[in-house]
PDB file of C-alpha atoms in Angstrom:
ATOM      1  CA  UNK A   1       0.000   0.000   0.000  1.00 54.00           C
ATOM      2  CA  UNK A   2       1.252   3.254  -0.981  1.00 52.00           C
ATOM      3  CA  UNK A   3       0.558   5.405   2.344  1.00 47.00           C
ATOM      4  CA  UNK A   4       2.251   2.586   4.320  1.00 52.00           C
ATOM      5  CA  UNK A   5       5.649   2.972   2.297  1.00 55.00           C
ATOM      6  CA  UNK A   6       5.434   6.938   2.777  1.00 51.00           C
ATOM      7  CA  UNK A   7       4.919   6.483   6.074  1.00 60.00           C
ATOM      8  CA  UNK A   8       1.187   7.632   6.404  1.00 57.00           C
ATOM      9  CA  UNK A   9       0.032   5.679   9.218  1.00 68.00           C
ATOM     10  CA  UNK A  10      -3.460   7.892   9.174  1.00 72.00           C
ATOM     11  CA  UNK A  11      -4.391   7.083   5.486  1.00 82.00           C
ATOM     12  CA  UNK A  12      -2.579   3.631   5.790  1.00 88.00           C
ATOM     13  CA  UNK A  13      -5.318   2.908   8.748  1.00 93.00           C
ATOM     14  CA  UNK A  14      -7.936   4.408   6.393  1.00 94.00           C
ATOM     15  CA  UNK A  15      -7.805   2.041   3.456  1.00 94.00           C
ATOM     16  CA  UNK A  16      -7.088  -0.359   5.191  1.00 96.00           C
ATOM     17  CA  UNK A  17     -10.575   0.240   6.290  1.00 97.00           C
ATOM     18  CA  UNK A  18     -11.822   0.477   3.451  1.00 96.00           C
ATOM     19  CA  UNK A  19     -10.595  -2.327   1.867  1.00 97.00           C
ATOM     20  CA  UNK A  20     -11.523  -4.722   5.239  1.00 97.00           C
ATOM     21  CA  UNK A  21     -15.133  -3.046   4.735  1.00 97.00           C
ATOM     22  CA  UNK A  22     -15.336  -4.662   1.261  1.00 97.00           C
ATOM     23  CA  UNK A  23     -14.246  -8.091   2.507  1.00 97.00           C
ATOM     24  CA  UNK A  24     -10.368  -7.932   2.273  1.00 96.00           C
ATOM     25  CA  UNK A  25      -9.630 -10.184   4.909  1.00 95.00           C
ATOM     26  CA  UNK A  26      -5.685  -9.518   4.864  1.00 92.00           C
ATOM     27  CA  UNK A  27      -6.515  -6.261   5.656  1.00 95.00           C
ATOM     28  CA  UNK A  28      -8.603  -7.192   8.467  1.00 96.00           C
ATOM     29  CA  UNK A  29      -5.747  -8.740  10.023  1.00 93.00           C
ATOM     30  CA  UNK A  30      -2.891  -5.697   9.605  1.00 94.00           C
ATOM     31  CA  UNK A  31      -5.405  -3.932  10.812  1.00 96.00           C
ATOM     32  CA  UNK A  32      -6.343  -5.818  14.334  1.00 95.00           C
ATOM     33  CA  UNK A  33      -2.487  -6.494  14.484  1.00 93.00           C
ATOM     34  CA  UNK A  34      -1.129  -3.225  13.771  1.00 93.00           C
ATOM     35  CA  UNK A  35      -3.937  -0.091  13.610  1.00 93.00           C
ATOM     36  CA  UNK A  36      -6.835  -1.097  15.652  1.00 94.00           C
ATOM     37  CA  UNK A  37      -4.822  -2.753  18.805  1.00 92.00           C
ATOM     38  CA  UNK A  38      -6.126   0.227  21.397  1.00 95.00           C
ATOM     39  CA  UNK A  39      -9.923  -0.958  20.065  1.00 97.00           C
ATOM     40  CA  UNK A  40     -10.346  -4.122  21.324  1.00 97.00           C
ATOM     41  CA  UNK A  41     -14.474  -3.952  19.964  1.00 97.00           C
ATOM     42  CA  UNK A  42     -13.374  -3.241  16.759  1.00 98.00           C
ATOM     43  CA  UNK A  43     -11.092  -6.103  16.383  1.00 96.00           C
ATOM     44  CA  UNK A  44     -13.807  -8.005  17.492  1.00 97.00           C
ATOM     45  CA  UNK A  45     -15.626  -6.918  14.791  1.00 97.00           C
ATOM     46  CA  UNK A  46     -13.230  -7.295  12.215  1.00 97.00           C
ATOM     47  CA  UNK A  47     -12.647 -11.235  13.615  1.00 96.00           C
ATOM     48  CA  UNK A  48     -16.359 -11.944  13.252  1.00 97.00           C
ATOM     49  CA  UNK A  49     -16.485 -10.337   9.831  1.00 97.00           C
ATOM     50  CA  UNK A  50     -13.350 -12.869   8.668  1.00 95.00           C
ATOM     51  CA  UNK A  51     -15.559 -15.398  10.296  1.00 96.00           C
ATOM     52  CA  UNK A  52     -18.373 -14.922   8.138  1.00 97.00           C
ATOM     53  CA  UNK A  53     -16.657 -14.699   5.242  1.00 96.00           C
ATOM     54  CA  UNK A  54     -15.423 -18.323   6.099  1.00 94.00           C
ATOM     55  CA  UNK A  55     -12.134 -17.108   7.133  1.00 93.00           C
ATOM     56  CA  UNK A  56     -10.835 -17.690  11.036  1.00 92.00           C
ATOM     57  CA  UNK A  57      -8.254 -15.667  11.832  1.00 92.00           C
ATOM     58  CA  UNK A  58      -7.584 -17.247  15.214  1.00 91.00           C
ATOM     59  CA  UNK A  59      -5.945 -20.482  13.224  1.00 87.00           C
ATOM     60  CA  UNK A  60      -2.428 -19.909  12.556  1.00 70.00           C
ATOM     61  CA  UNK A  61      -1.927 -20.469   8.655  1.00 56.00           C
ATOM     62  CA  UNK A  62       2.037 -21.990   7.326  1.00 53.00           C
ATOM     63  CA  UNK A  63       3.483 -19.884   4.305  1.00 53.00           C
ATOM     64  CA  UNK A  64       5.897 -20.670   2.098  1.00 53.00           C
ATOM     65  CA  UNK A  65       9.134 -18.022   2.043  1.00 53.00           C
ATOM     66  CA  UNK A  66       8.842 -17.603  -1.942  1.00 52.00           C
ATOM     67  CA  UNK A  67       5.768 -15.708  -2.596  1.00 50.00           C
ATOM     68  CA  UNK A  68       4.347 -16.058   0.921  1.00 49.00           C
ATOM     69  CA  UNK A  69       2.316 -19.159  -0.668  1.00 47.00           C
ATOM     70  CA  UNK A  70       0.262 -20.867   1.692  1.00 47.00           C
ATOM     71  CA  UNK A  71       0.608 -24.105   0.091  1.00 48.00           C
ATOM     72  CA  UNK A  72       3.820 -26.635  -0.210  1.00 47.00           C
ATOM     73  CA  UNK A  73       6.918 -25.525  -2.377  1.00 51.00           C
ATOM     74  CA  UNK A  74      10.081 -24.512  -3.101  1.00 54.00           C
ATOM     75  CA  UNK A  75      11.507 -22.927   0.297  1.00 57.00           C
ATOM     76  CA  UNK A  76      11.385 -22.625   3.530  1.00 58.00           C
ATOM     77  CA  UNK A  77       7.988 -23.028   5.008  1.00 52.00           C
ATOM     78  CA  UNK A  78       6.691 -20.926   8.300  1.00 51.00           C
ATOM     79  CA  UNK A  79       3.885 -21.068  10.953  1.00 50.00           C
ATOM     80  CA  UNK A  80       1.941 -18.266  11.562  1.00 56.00           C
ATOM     81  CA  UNK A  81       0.328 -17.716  14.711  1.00 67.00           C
ATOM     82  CA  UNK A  82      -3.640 -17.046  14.566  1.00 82.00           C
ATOM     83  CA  UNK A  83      -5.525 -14.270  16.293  1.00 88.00           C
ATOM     84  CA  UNK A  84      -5.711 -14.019  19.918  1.00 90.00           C
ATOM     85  CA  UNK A  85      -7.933 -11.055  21.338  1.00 93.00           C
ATOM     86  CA  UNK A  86      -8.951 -11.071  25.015  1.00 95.00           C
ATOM     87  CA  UNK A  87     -13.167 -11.367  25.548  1.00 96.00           C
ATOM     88  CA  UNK A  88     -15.439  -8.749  25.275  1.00 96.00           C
ATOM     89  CA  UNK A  89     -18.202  -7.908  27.895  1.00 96.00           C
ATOM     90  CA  UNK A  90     -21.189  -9.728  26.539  1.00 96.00           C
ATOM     91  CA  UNK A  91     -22.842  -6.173  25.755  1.00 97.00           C
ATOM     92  CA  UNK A  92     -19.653  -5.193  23.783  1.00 97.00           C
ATOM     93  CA  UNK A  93     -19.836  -8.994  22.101  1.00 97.00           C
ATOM     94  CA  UNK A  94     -23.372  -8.455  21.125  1.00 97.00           C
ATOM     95  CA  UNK A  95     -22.121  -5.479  19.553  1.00 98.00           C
ATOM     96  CA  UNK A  96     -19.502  -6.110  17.776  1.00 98.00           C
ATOM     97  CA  UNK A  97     -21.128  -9.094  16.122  1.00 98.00           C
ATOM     98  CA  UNK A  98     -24.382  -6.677  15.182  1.00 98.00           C
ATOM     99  CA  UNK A  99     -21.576  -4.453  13.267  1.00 98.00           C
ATOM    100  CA  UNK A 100     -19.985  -7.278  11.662  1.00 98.00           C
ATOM    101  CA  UNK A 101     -23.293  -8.190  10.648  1.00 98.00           C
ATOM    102  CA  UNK A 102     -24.163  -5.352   9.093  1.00 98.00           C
ATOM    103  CA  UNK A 103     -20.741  -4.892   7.435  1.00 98.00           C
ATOM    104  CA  UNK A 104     -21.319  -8.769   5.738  1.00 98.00           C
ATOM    105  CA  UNK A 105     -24.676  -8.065   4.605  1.00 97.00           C
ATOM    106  CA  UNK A 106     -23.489  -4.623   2.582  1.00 96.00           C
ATOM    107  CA  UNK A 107     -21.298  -7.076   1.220  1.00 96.00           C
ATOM    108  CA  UNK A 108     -23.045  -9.649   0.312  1.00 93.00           C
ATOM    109  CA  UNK A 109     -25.514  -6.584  -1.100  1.00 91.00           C
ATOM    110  CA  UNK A 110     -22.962  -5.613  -3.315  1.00 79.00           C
ATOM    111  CA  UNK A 111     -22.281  -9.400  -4.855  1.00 68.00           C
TER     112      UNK A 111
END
């Protein structure tokens, strides 16, 4: 992403969102890793949105070292770690899952 590389933390965060609002589930995750750490709702919402997009970001993933590749080849392979957020009130749950909701039916709108 071009704002990272300058440096632009502010607009990196932004499309970022954007792009995690759309269904970009990589972004979802640089964002609850990186941008939305002092929001612990929000990463909430951003895990149950992966979810229902049939991704779970809590299960670690292996990539290979060539092309980040998560399937078997040439290279070195890694282990990633999944997701681990700490719980949410069950009012701040209810929440979060509501906005993920919401965000995964515009999506699905959109389709």
């Amino acid at each position: 992403m071009i704002a990272e590389q300058l440096g632009r933390d502010a607009d990196t965060k932004k499309w970022l969102t954007v792009a995690a609002s759309k269904g970009d589930t990589d972004a979802m995750l640089q964002l609850i890793e990186e941008h939305d750490t002092e929001n612990l709702q929000q990463c909430w919402v951003w895990l149950y949105l992966a979810g229902l997009l049939g991704s779970d970001l809590t299960q670690g993933v292996a990539i290979n070292e060539r092309g980040g590749s998560y399937e078997d080849g040439d290279g070195a392979i890694y282990a990633l770690t999944g997701i681990e957020l700490q719980p949410l009130s069950p009012e701040d749950d209810s929440a979060a899952l509501q906005r993920a909701e919401r965000i995964f039916q515009s999506i699905r709108m959109k389709d």
